[in-house]
PDB file of C-alpha atoms in Angstrom:
ATOM      1  CA  MET A 864    -255.767 113.526 213.294  1.00 47.00           C
ATOM      2  CA  SER A 865    -253.458 112.655 216.143  1.00 51.00           C
ATOM      3  CA  LYS A 866    -250.835 115.109 217.245  1.00 55.00           C
ATOM      4  CA  GLN A 867    -247.136 114.334 216.930  1.00 54.00           C
ATOM      5  CA  LEU A 868    -245.874 113.541 220.419  1.00 47.00           C
ATOM      6  CA  PRO A 869    -242.779 115.482 221.478  1.00 48.00           C
ATOM      7  CA  ASP A 870    -239.481 113.575 221.492  1.00 53.00           C
ATOM      8  CA  VAL A 871    -238.554 114.153 225.113  1.00 47.00           C
ATOM      9  CA  GLN A 872    -235.450 111.968 224.836  1.00 53.00           C
ATOM     10  CA  ALA A 873    -233.965 114.288 222.209  1.00 56.00           C
ATOM     11  CA  SER A 874    -234.478 117.405 224.305  1.00 56.00           C
ATOM     12  CA  GLU A 875    -231.734 119.060 226.308  1.00 65.00           C
ATOM     13  CA  PRO A 876    -231.282 117.875 229.895  1.00 60.00           C
ATOM     14  CA  GLU A 877    -231.562 120.269 232.791  1.00 62.00           C
ATOM     15  CA  VAL A 878    -227.999 119.340 233.795  1.00 79.00           C
ATOM     16  CA  ALA A 879    -225.856 119.287 230.667  1.00 72.00           C
ATOM     17  CA  VAL A 880    -223.515 116.436 231.588  1.00 85.00           C
ATOM     18  CA  GLY A 881    -222.592 113.745 229.077  1.00 82.00           C
ATOM     19  CA  LEU A 882    -222.758 110.076 230.079  1.00 91.00           C
ATOM     20  CA  SER A 883    -220.153 107.498 229.139  1.00 89.00           C
ATOM     21  CA  GLN A 884    -222.531 104.520 229.116  1.00 89.00           C
ATOM     22  CA  VAL A 885    -226.306 104.254 228.813  1.00 88.00           C
ATOM     23  CA  GLY A 886    -228.076 101.096 227.762  1.00 86.00           C
ATOM     24  CA  VAL A 887    -229.590  97.822 228.868  1.00 88.00           C
ATOM     25  CA  THR A 888    -228.438  94.819 230.881  1.00 92.00           C
ATOM     26  CA  GLY A 889    -229.767  91.311 231.342  1.00 93.00           C
ATOM     27  CA  VAL A 890    -230.608  90.729 227.664  1.00 90.00           C
ATOM     28  CA  GLU A 891    -230.669  86.949 227.115  1.00 91.00           C
ATOM     29  CA  LYS A 892    -230.033  85.318 223.740  1.00 89.00           C
ATOM     30  CA  LEU A 893    -229.134  81.883 222.441  1.00 88.00           C
ATOM     31  CA  VAL A 894    -225.709  81.856 220.799  1.00 89.00           C
ATOM     32  CA  LYS A 895    -224.462  79.007 218.625  1.00 86.00           C
ATOM     33  CA  LEU A 896    -220.706  78.583 218.881  1.00 85.00           C
ATOM     34  CA  ALA A 897    -219.680  76.839 215.665  1.00 84.00           C
ATOM     35  CA  ARG A 898    -217.005  74.137 215.477  1.00 80.00           C
ATOM     36  CA  GLU A 899    -215.379  72.528 212.447  1.00 80.00           C
ATOM     37  CA  ASP A 900    -216.996  69.161 211.627  1.00 79.00           C
ATOM     38  CA  LYS A 901    -218.894  69.144 214.935  1.00 82.00           C
ATOM     39  CA  ARG A 902    -222.281  70.236 216.133  1.00 83.00           C
ATOM     40  CA  PRO A 903    -222.335  73.835 217.383  1.00 84.00           C
ATOM     41  CA  ILE A 904    -222.251  74.517 221.114  1.00 84.00           C
ATOM     42  CA  VAL A 905    -225.426  76.296 222.183  1.00 86.00           C
ATOM     43  CA  LEU A 906    -224.943  78.940 224.868  1.00 89.00           C
ATOM     44  CA  MET A 907    -227.554  80.789 226.895  1.00 92.00           C
ATOM     45  CA  ALA A 908    -225.797  84.138 226.928  1.00 93.00           C
ATOM     46  CA  GLU A 909    -226.568  87.334 228.796  1.00 95.00           C
ATOM     47  CA  PHE A 910    -225.674  90.643 227.183  1.00 93.00           C
ATOM     48  CA  GLU A 911    -225.061  94.177 228.362  1.00 94.00           C
ATOM     49  CA  VAL A 912    -225.239  96.828 225.653  1.00 91.00           C
ATOM     50  CA  TYR A 913    -224.281 100.495 226.016  1.00 91.00           C
ATOM     51  CA  VAL A 914    -223.735 103.640 223.996  1.00 90.00           C
ATOM     52  CA  ASP A 915    -222.415 106.987 225.151  1.00 90.00           C
ATOM     53  CA  LEU A 916    -224.751 109.956 225.468  1.00 87.00           C
ATOM     54  CA  PRO A 917    -223.719 113.530 224.596  1.00 85.00           C
ATOM     55  CA  GLN A 918    -224.368 116.295 227.078  1.00 81.00           C
ATOM     56  CA  GLY A 919    -227.006 117.953 224.902  1.00 75.00           C
ATOM     57  CA  ARG A 920    -229.344 114.958 224.767  1.00 77.00           C
ATOM     58  CA  LYS A 921    -231.673 113.970 227.618  1.00 76.00           C
ATOM     59  CA  GLY A 922    -231.847 110.229 226.888  1.00 68.00           C
ATOM     60  CA  ILE A 923    -231.315 107.435 224.372  1.00 70.00           C
ATOM     61  CA  ASP A 924    -235.044 106.654 224.031  1.00 65.00           C
ATOM     62  CA  MET A 925    -234.884 103.374 225.916  1.00 62.00           C
ATOM     63  CA  SER A 926    -237.884 101.685 224.261  1.00 61.00           C
ATOM     64  CA  ARG A 927    -236.810 102.418 220.685  1.00 63.00           C
ATOM     65  CA  ASN A 928    -233.188 101.752 221.562  1.00 67.00           C
ATOM     66  CA  MET A 929    -234.105  98.367 223.011  1.00 73.00           C
ATOM     67  CA  GLU A 930    -235.779  97.531 219.710  1.00 77.00           C
ATOM     68  CA  VAL A 931    -232.617  98.493 217.832  1.00 75.00           C
ATOM     69  CA  ILE A 932    -230.471  96.523 220.275  1.00 76.00           C
ATOM     70  CA  ASP A 933    -232.715  93.476 220.061  1.00 81.00           C
ATOM     71  CA  GLU A 934    -232.776  93.533 216.262  1.00 83.00           C
ATOM     72  CA  THR A 935    -229.007  93.963 216.134  1.00 79.00           C
ATOM     73  CA  LEU A 936    -228.381  91.096 218.550  1.00 81.00           C
ATOM     74  CA  GLU A 937    -230.859  88.888 216.702  1.00 84.00           C
ATOM     75  CA  ASP A 938    -228.984  89.515 213.452  1.00 82.00           C
ATOM     76  CA  ALA A 939    -225.675  88.746 215.184  1.00 77.00           C
ATOM     77  CA  VAL A 940    -226.808  85.439 216.720  1.00 78.00           C
ATOM     78  CA  ALA A 941    -228.930  84.288 213.770  1.00 79.00           C
ATOM     79  CA  GLU A 942    -226.062  82.221 212.397  1.00 75.00           C
ATOM     80  CA  PRO A 943    -223.383  80.151 214.150  1.00 74.00           C
ATOM     81  CA  VAL A 944    -220.299  82.161 215.106  1.00 82.00           C
ATOM     82  CA  TYR A 945    -216.753  80.918 215.591  1.00 85.00           C
ATOM     83  CA  ARG A 946    -215.594  83.717 217.897  1.00 89.00           C
ATOM     84  CA  VAL A 947    -218.009  85.244 220.368  1.00 91.00           C
ATOM     85  CA  GLU A 948    -215.798  88.301 220.781  1.00 93.00           C
ATOM     86  CA  GLU A 949    -216.035  88.941 217.030  1.00 90.00           C
ATOM     87  CA  MET A 950    -219.828  88.721 217.273  1.00 90.00           C
ATOM     88  CA  CYS A 951    -219.727  91.341 220.055  1.00 92.00           C
ATOM     89  CA  GLY A 952    -217.500  93.512 217.874  1.00 92.00           C
ATOM     90  CA  GLU A 953    -219.826  93.338 214.880  1.00 89.00           C
ATOM     91  CA  THR A 954    -222.802  94.140 217.110  1.00 89.00           C
ATOM     92  CA  ALA A 955    -221.043  97.158 218.602  1.00 91.00           C
ATOM     93  CA  GLU A 956    -220.164  98.444 215.135  1.00 92.00           C
ATOM     94  CA  ARG A 957    -223.795  98.096 213.972  1.00 88.00           C
ATOM     95  CA  LEU A 958    -225.047  99.940 217.028  1.00 87.00           C
ATOM     96  CA  LEU A 959    -222.598 102.754 216.375  1.00 87.00           C
ATOM     97  CA  GLU A 960    -223.946 103.085 212.842  1.00 87.00           C
ATOM     98  CA  LYS A 961    -227.570 103.194 214.031  1.00 83.00           C
ATOM     99  CA  HIS A 962    -227.035 105.876 216.702  1.00 82.00           C
ATOM    100  CA  ASP A 963    -226.094 109.106 214.966  1.00 81.00           C
ATOM    101  CA  TYR A 964    -225.483 110.926 218.250  1.00 84.00           C
ATOM    102  CA  THR A 965    -223.015 108.431 219.767  1.00 87.00           C
ATOM    103  CA  THR A 966    -219.273 107.972 219.372  1.00 91.00           C
ATOM    104  CA  THR A 967    -218.849 104.737 221.356  1.00 93.00           C
ATOM    105  CA  ALA A 968    -220.775 101.465 221.580  1.00 92.00           C
ATOM    106  CA  THR A 969    -219.974  98.602 223.945  1.00 94.00           C
ATOM    107  CA  VAL A 970    -221.307  95.041 223.984  1.00 94.00           C
ATOM    108  CA  GLU A 971    -220.520  92.611 226.806  1.00 96.00           C
ATOM    109  CA  MET A 972    -221.517  88.948 226.992  1.00 95.00           C
ATOM    110  CA  GLU A 973    -221.305  86.241 229.650  1.00 96.00           C
ATOM    111  CA  ALA A 974    -222.385  82.609 229.430  1.00 96.00           C
ATOM    112  CA  GLU A 975    -221.846  79.312 231.213  1.00 95.00           C
ATOM    113  CA  PHE A 976    -219.691  76.956 229.182  1.00 92.00           C
ATOM    114  CA  VAL A 977    -219.391  73.196 229.726  1.00 91.00           C
ATOM    115  CA  VAL A 978    -215.907  71.695 229.441  1.00 90.00           C
ATOM    116  CA  GLN A 979    -215.183  67.995 229.054  1.00 90.00           C
ATOM    117  CA  ASP A 980    -212.792  66.705 231.715  1.00 92.00           C
ATOM    118  CA  GLU A 981    -211.088  63.481 232.725  1.00 92.00           C
ATOM    119  CA  THR A 982    -210.443  62.765 236.385  1.00 92.00           C
ATOM    120  CA  PRO A 983    -206.718  62.862 237.216  1.00 93.00           C
ATOM    121  CA  ALA A 984    -206.258  59.347 238.648  1.00 94.00           C
ATOM    122  CA  SER A 985    -209.200  57.129 237.692  1.00 94.00           C
ATOM    123  CA  GLY A 986    -209.414  58.599 234.191  1.00 93.00           C
ATOM    124  CA  ARG A 987    -213.197  58.842 234.263  1.00 94.00           C
ATOM    125  CA  PRO A 988    -214.995  61.290 231.974  1.00 94.00           C
ATOM    126  CA  THR A 989    -216.687  64.176 233.740  1.00 94.00           C
ATOM    127  CA  GLN A 990    -217.967  67.636 232.975  1.00 92.00           C
ATOM    128  CA  GLY A 991    -217.162  70.980 234.486  1.00 91.00           C
ATOM    129  CA  THR A 992    -218.422  74.504 233.957  1.00 93.00           C
ATOM    130  CA  VAL A 993    -216.645  77.800 233.431  1.00 95.00           C
ATOM    131  CA  ASP A 994    -218.054  81.254 232.776  1.00 96.00           C
ATOM    132  CA  ILE A 995    -216.896  82.672 229.474  1.00 95.00           C
ATOM    133  CA  VAL A 996    -216.854  86.418 228.947  1.00 97.00           C
ATOM    134  CA  ALA A 997    -216.612  88.397 225.747  1.00 96.00           C
ATOM    135  CA  ALA A 998    -216.807  92.100 225.029  1.00 96.00           C
ATOM    136  CA  ALA A 999    -216.139  94.659 222.346  1.00 96.00           C
ATOM    137  CA  THR A1000    -215.952  98.426 222.098  1.00 96.00           C
ATOM    138  CA  ALA A1001    -216.430 100.298 218.825  1.00 95.00           C
ATOM    139  CA  ARG A1002    -215.332 103.945 218.635  1.00 95.00           C
ATOM    140  CA  GLU A1003    -215.588 106.377 215.765  1.00 92.00           C
ATOM    141  CA  GLY A1004    -212.382 106.508 213.767  1.00 91.00           C
ATOM    142  CA  GLU A1005    -210.674 103.702 215.738  1.00 93.00           C
ATOM    143  CA  PRO A1006    -210.296  99.939 215.262  1.00 94.00           C
ATOM    144  CA  THR A1007    -212.812  97.926 217.269  1.00 95.00           C
ATOM    145  CA  ARG A1008    -211.267  96.296 220.333  1.00 95.00           C
ATOM    146  CA  GLU A1009    -212.478  92.808 221.214  1.00 96.00           C
ATOM    147  CA  GLU A1010    -212.007  90.853 224.439  1.00 96.00           C
ATOM    148  CA  ILE A1011    -212.326  87.150 225.224  1.00 96.00           C
ATOM    149  CA  GLY A1012    -211.803  85.433 228.562  1.00 97.00           C
ATOM    150  CA  ALA A1013    -213.095  83.176 231.293  1.00 97.00           C
ATOM    151  CA  HIS A1014    -213.781  82.891 235.006  1.00 97.00           C
ATOM    152  CA  VAL A1015    -212.642  79.499 236.376  1.00 97.00           C
ATOM    153  CA  THR A1016    -212.345  77.825 239.772  1.00 96.00           C
ATOM    154  CA  GLY A1017    -209.570  75.738 241.243  1.00 96.00           C
ATOM    155  CA  MET A1018    -207.710  74.957 244.452  1.00 95.00           C
ATOM    156  CA  THR A1019    -204.833  76.702 246.196  1.00 96.00           C
ATOM    157  CA  VAL A1020    -202.701  75.844 249.241  1.00 94.00           C
ATOM    158  CA  CYS A1021    -200.976  78.435 251.436  1.00 91.00           C
ATOM    159  CA  PRO A1022    -197.156  78.064 251.347  1.00 91.00           C
ATOM    160  CA  CYS A1023    -196.769  79.867 254.677  1.00 91.00           C
ATOM    161  CA  SER A1024    -198.934  77.516 256.751  1.00 91.00           C
ATOM    162  CA  GLN A1025    -197.414  74.556 254.896  1.00 87.00           C
ATOM    163  CA  GLN A1026    -193.909  75.693 255.842  1.00 90.00           C
ATOM    164  CA  MET A1027    -194.913  75.895 259.497  1.00 91.00           C
ATOM    165  CA  MET A1028    -196.305  72.352 259.374  1.00 90.00           C
ATOM    166  CA  SER A1029    -193.136  71.144 257.648  1.00 90.00           C
ATOM    167  CA  GLN A1030    -191.070  72.660 260.443  1.00 91.00           C
ATOM    168  CA  ARG A1031    -193.249  70.922 263.027  1.00 93.00           C
ATOM    169  CA  ALA A1032    -192.857  67.569 261.215  1.00 91.00           C
ATOM    170  CA  SER A1033    -189.103  68.049 260.891  1.00 90.00           C
ATOM    171  CA  GLU A1034    -188.687  68.682 264.607  1.00 90.00           C
ATOM    172  CA  LYS A1035    -190.809  65.664 265.570  1.00 92.00           C
ATOM    173  CA  LEU A1036    -188.966  63.330 263.200  1.00 93.00           C
ATOM    174  CA  ALA A1037    -185.656  64.543 264.644  1.00 90.00           C
ATOM    175  CA  GLU A1038    -186.954  63.742 268.152  1.00 90.00           C
ATOM    176  CA  LEU A1039    -187.725  60.220 266.954  1.00 93.00           C
ATOM    177  CA  GLY A1040    -184.147  59.787 265.799  1.00 93.00           C
ATOM    178  CA  VAL A1041    -184.667  60.172 262.062  1.00 91.00           C
ATOM    179  CA  GLY A1042    -181.570  61.540 260.330  1.00 92.00           C
ATOM    180  CA  GLU A1043    -181.488  64.961 258.697  1.00 90.00           C
ATOM    181  CA  ARG A1044    -181.104  63.573 255.173  1.00 93.00           C
ATOM    182  CA  GLU A1045    -184.021  61.172 255.652  1.00 93.00           C
ATOM    183  CA  VAL A1046    -186.172  63.972 257.050  1.00 91.00           C
ATOM    184  CA  ARG A1047    -185.409  66.106 254.014  1.00 91.00           C
ATOM    185  CA  GLU A1048    -186.209  63.262 251.609  1.00 93.00           C
ATOM    186  CA  PHE A1049    -189.458  62.531 253.438  1.00 93.00           C
ATOM    187  CA  LEU A1050    -190.651  66.126 253.328  1.00 91.00           C
ATOM    188  CA  GLU A1051    -189.798  66.379 249.625  1.00 89.00           C
ATOM    189  CA  ALA A1052    -191.788  63.221 248.885  1.00 91.00           C
ATOM    190  CA  VAL A1053    -194.745  63.935 251.180  1.00 90.00           C
ATOM    191  CA  PRO A1054    -195.816  67.618 251.129  1.00 91.00           C
ATOM    192  CA  GLN A1055    -197.108  68.691 254.502  1.00 91.00           C
ATOM    193  CA  ALA A1056    -200.509  70.139 255.295  1.00 88.00           C
ATOM    194  CA  GLY A1057    -201.349  73.762 254.560  1.00 88.00           C
ATOM    195  CA  HIS A1058    -204.684  75.487 254.697  1.00 90.00           C
ATOM    196  CA  SER A1059    -206.398  75.189 251.330  1.00 91.00           C
ATOM    197  CA  GLN A1060    -209.040  77.290 249.650  1.00 93.00           C
ATOM    198  CA  ARG A1061    -211.122  77.438 246.535  1.00 94.00           C
ATOM    199  CA  GLY A1062    -209.601  79.880 244.073  1.00 95.00           C
ATOM    200  CA  HIS A1063    -211.322  81.963 241.412  1.00 97.00           C
ATOM    201  CA  ALA A1064    -209.230  83.018 238.423  1.00 98.00           C
ATOM    202  CA  THR A1065    -210.180  85.489 235.706  1.00 98.00           C
ATOM    203  CA  LEU A1066    -208.196  85.820 232.504  1.00 98.00           C
ATOM    204  CA  THR A1067    -209.163  88.058 229.571  1.00 98.00           C
ATOM    205  CA  ILE A1068    -207.288  89.172 226.460  1.00 97.00           C
ATOM    206  CA  GLU A1069    -208.264  92.325 224.567  1.00 96.00           C
ATOM    207  CA  THR A1070    -207.044  92.907 221.022  1.00 94.00           C
ATOM    208  CA  THR A1071    -207.863  94.446 217.659  1.00 91.00           C
ATOM    209  CA  GLY A1072    -208.380  92.377 214.519  1.00 77.00           C
ATOM    210  CA  ASP A1073    -208.271  88.571 214.552  1.00 75.00           C
ATOM    211  CA  PRO A1074    -205.677  87.535 217.169  1.00 78.00           C
ATOM    212  CA  ASP A1075    -206.397  83.773 216.976  1.00 83.00           C
ATOM    213  CA  VAL A1076    -206.991  83.332 220.712  1.00 91.00           C
ATOM    214  CA  ASP A1077    -208.577  79.944 221.419  1.00 91.00           C
ATOM    215  CA  LEU A1078    -211.088  80.123 224.257  1.00 92.00           C
ATOM    216  CA  LEU A1079    -210.151  76.666 225.561  1.00 92.00           C
ATOM    217  CA  ASP A1080    -206.492  77.714 225.744  1.00 95.00           C
ATOM    218  CA  VAL A1081    -207.539  80.704 227.850  1.00 96.00           C
ATOM    219  CA  VAL A1082    -209.451  78.342 230.165  1.00 96.00           C
ATOM    220  CA  ASP A1083    -206.473  75.990 230.477  1.00 96.00           C
ATOM    221  CA  VAL A1084    -204.015  78.782 231.309  1.00 98.00           C
ATOM    222  CA  ALA A1085    -206.309  80.125 234.029  1.00 97.00           C
ATOM    223  CA  ARG A1086    -206.990  76.690 235.558  1.00 97.00           C
ATOM    224  CA  ASP A1087    -203.322  75.696 235.566  1.00 97.00           C
ATOM    225  CA  ALA A1088    -202.233  78.919 237.290  1.00 97.00           C
ATOM    226  CA  MET A1089    -203.587  77.679 240.630  1.00 97.00           C
ATOM    227  CA  SER A1090    -202.186  74.945 242.870  1.00 97.00           C
ATOM    228  CA  ALA A1091    -204.389  72.263 241.301  1.00 95.00           C
ATOM    229  CA  ARG A1092    -207.439  71.757 239.141  1.00 95.00           C
ATOM    230  CA  ILE A1093    -210.692  70.577 240.688  1.00 93.00           C
ATOM    231  CA  TYR A1094    -213.264  68.182 239.228  1.00 92.00           C
ATOM    232  CA  ASN A1095    -216.977  67.556 239.737  1.00 88.00           C
ATOM    233  CA  LEU A1096    -216.457  63.790 239.833  1.00 87.00           C
ATOM    234  CA  ALA A1097    -213.747  62.491 242.150  1.00 87.00           C
ATOM    235  CA  LYS A1098    -213.220  58.903 243.270  1.00 90.00           C
ATOM    236  CA  ARG A1099    -210.879  58.329 246.213  1.00 93.00           C
ATOM    237  CA  PRO A1100    -207.773  58.020 243.985  1.00 94.00           C
ATOM    238  CA  ASP A1101    -208.743  61.311 242.330  1.00 91.00           C
ATOM    239  CA  GLU A1102    -209.169  63.031 245.688  1.00 92.00           C
ATOM    240  CA  ASP A1103    -205.725  61.790 246.687  1.00 92.00           C
ATOM    241  CA  ALA A1104    -204.235  62.985 243.389  1.00 93.00           C
ATOM    242  CA  MET A1105    -205.790  66.455 243.688  1.00 93.00           C
ATOM    243  CA  THR A1106    -204.762  66.857 247.323  1.00 93.00           C
ATOM    244  CA  TYR A1107    -201.194  65.776 246.610  1.00 92.00           C
ATOM    245  CA  ALA A1108    -200.912  67.951 243.496  1.00 93.00           C
ATOM    246  CA  ALA A1109    -202.166  71.036 245.320  1.00 92.00           C
ATOM    247  CA  HIS A1110    -199.867  70.579 248.332  1.00 93.00           C
ATOM    248  CA  ALA A1111    -196.890  69.892 246.067  1.00 92.00           C
ATOM    249  CA  ASN A1112    -197.610  73.185 244.307  1.00 94.00           C
ATOM    250  CA  ALA A1113    -198.519  75.569 247.133  1.00 94.00           C
ATOM    251  CA  LYS A1114    -199.122  79.138 245.936  1.00 95.00           C
ATOM    252  CA  PHE A1115    -199.999  82.502 247.377  1.00 94.00           C
ATOM    253  CA  VAL A1116    -202.726  84.472 245.604  1.00 95.00           C
ATOM    254  CA  GLU A1117    -199.935  86.611 244.134  1.00 97.00           C
ATOM    255  CA  ASP A1118    -198.198  83.500 242.776  1.00 96.00           C
ATOM    256  CA  CYS A1119    -201.346  82.506 240.892  1.00 97.00           C
ATOM    257  CA  VAL A1120    -201.436  85.793 238.982  1.00 98.00           C
ATOM    258  CA  ARG A1121    -197.724  85.502 238.163  1.00 97.00           C
ATOM    259  CA  SER A1122    -198.228  81.907 236.984  1.00 97.00           C
ATOM    260  CA  MET A1123    -201.090  83.140 234.811  1.00 98.00           C
ATOM    261  CA  ALA A1124    -198.779  85.759 233.310  1.00 98.00           C
ATOM    262  CA  GLU A1125    -196.188  83.109 232.541  1.00 98.00           C
ATOM    263  CA  GLY A1126    -198.835  80.902 230.948  1.00 98.00           C
ATOM    264  CA  VAL A1127    -200.144  83.736 228.781  1.00 98.00           C
ATOM    265  CA  VAL A1128    -196.686  84.588 227.481  1.00 97.00           C
ATOM    266  CA  ASP A1129    -195.976  80.925 226.737  1.00 97.00           C
ATOM    267  CA  GLU A1130    -199.334  80.090 225.113  1.00 97.00           C
ATOM    268  CA  PHE A1131    -200.069  83.319 223.245  1.00 96.00           C
ATOM    269  CA  ASP A1132    -196.641  84.455 222.103  1.00 93.00           C
ATOM    270  CA  HIS A1133    -198.135  85.517 218.745  1.00 93.00           C
ATOM    271  CA  LEU A1134    -200.099  88.411 220.297  1.00 94.00           C
ATOM    272  CA  ASP A1135    -199.291  91.996 219.346  1.00 93.00           C
ATOM    273  CA  ASP A1136    -197.498  94.035 221.976  1.00 95.00           C
ATOM    274  CA  ASP A1137    -200.538  96.295 222.486  1.00 95.00           C
ATOM    275  CA  ALA A1138    -202.896  93.431 223.400  1.00 96.00           C
ATOM    276  CA  VAL A1139    -204.225  94.056 226.914  1.00 97.00           C
ATOM    277  CA  VAL A1140    -204.111  91.121 229.338  1.00 97.00           C
ATOM    278  CA  THR A1141    -206.212  91.173 232.520  1.00 98.00           C
ATOM    279  CA  MET A1142    -205.415  88.598 235.213  1.00 98.00           C
ATOM    280  CA  LYS A1143    -207.240  88.325 238.530  1.00 98.00           C
ATOM    281  CA  GLN A1144    -207.144  85.793 241.351  1.00 97.00           C
ATOM    282  CA  SER A1145    -209.423  85.681 244.401  1.00 96.00           C
ATOM    283  CA  ASN A1146    -209.176  82.990 247.078  1.00 94.00           C
ATOM    284  CA  ASP A1147    -211.944  82.070 249.521  1.00 92.00           C
ATOM    285  CA  GLU A1148    -209.818  81.767 252.649  1.00 87.00           C
ATOM    286  CA  SER A1149    -210.596  78.712 254.772  1.00 85.00           C
ATOM    287  CA  ILE A1150    -209.122  79.887 258.109  1.00 84.00           C
ATOM    288  CA  HIS A1151    -209.971  83.585 257.825  1.00 85.00           C
ATOM    289  CA  GLN A1152    -213.205  85.507 257.466  1.00 85.00           C
ATOM    290  CA  HIS A1153    -211.674  87.659 254.742  1.00 89.00           C
ATOM    291  CA  ASN A1154    -210.627  86.624 251.247  1.00 87.00           C
ATOM    292  CA  ALA A1155    -207.402  87.266 249.336  1.00 92.00           C
ATOM    293  CA  HIS A1156    -207.167  89.042 245.983  1.00 96.00           C
ATOM    294  CA  ALA A1157    -204.464  89.970 243.462  1.00 97.00           C
ATOM    295  CA  GLU A1158    -204.582  91.209 239.899  1.00 97.00           C
ATOM    296  CA  ARG A1159    -202.544  92.663 237.057  1.00 98.00           C
ATOM    297  CA  VAL A1160    -203.545  94.486 233.881  1.00 98.00           C
ATOM    298  CA  ALA A1161    -200.758  94.986 231.340  1.00 97.00           C
ATOM    299  CA  GLU A1162    -200.027  95.206 227.647  1.00 97.00           C
ATOM    300  CA  PHE A1163    -198.653  91.951 226.291  1.00 97.00           C
ATOM    301  CA  GLY A1164    -195.323  93.468 225.269  1.00 96.00           C
ATOM    302  CA  THR A1165    -194.715  94.691 228.814  1.00 97.00           C
ATOM    303  CA  LEU A1166    -195.785  91.363 230.279  1.00 97.00           C
ATOM    304  CA  ARG A1167    -193.533  89.378 227.972  1.00 97.00           C
ATOM    305  CA  GLY A1168    -190.565  91.548 228.904  1.00 97.00           C
ATOM    306  CA  GLU A1169    -191.153  91.019 232.619  1.00 97.00           C
ATOM    307  CA  VAL A1170    -191.694  87.262 232.332  1.00 96.00           C
ATOM    308  CA  ASN A1171    -188.593  86.813 230.160  1.00 94.00           C
ATOM    309  CA  GLY A1172    -186.511  89.109 232.368  1.00 89.00           C
ATOM    310  CA  ASP A1173    -185.814  91.624 229.600  1.00 78.00           C
TER     311      ASP A1173
END
């Protein structure tokens, strides 16, 4: 008769310090994102799953816990879901129920999502990709908080370098005898060069309950916060349209975050005041070796007050 092996994971650690997150990363699952009257969108999603660990327990028993996590995720993705953040929330709640020693469970998901685009000038259909992110945290005695968002890319133009080029053009046109009014009209009609860069925007919204936040609206707000959208397919008229649009809408990295804030308040005005909005912008600088970054995290009520000047 075999002996019962000791449960080392349940023993007390030598250093009695609790851990806020212990779990697994890199768990891949197929997720079917359901749509009304359309075929579901199939995502290859990667999950990170964590629970907290009290100070009196050595470990979570990684092998058995992985089995619980895998079974829970399998149950969650077995049927099409309409909101990936809700799926994360349900998974976190199930994990909390199955771990009697934990008080918090967190599930995070990231997947590449294909968006259907149309080129800005030639009107040709094309596809682009964005990274969608979803997460949820379940805590004992508290409503589960769910988060949905996206990482997107776009184009920005530096207003400072553009202003210097406009000044150079203005002086040269004046030397050639062009009148001041004509110079002003020309510069308004033909934006001058400025150094451009690829921008990376992140927008997430964290709420409780069912906030009715459409993922595609989140993507649109983030893409439109930069100087211009970019497209995989671009004929010469499209390249001209993108270049003109970006230079006519030059923005600092800080401007992009503020434009994102304005877009969130305009698009999601139904959100509760305690919804948490995270906005980040990073630009790959073209004439510097460093990059530029700006971000803001705020409750929606605060953000709305600032945008509306209350």
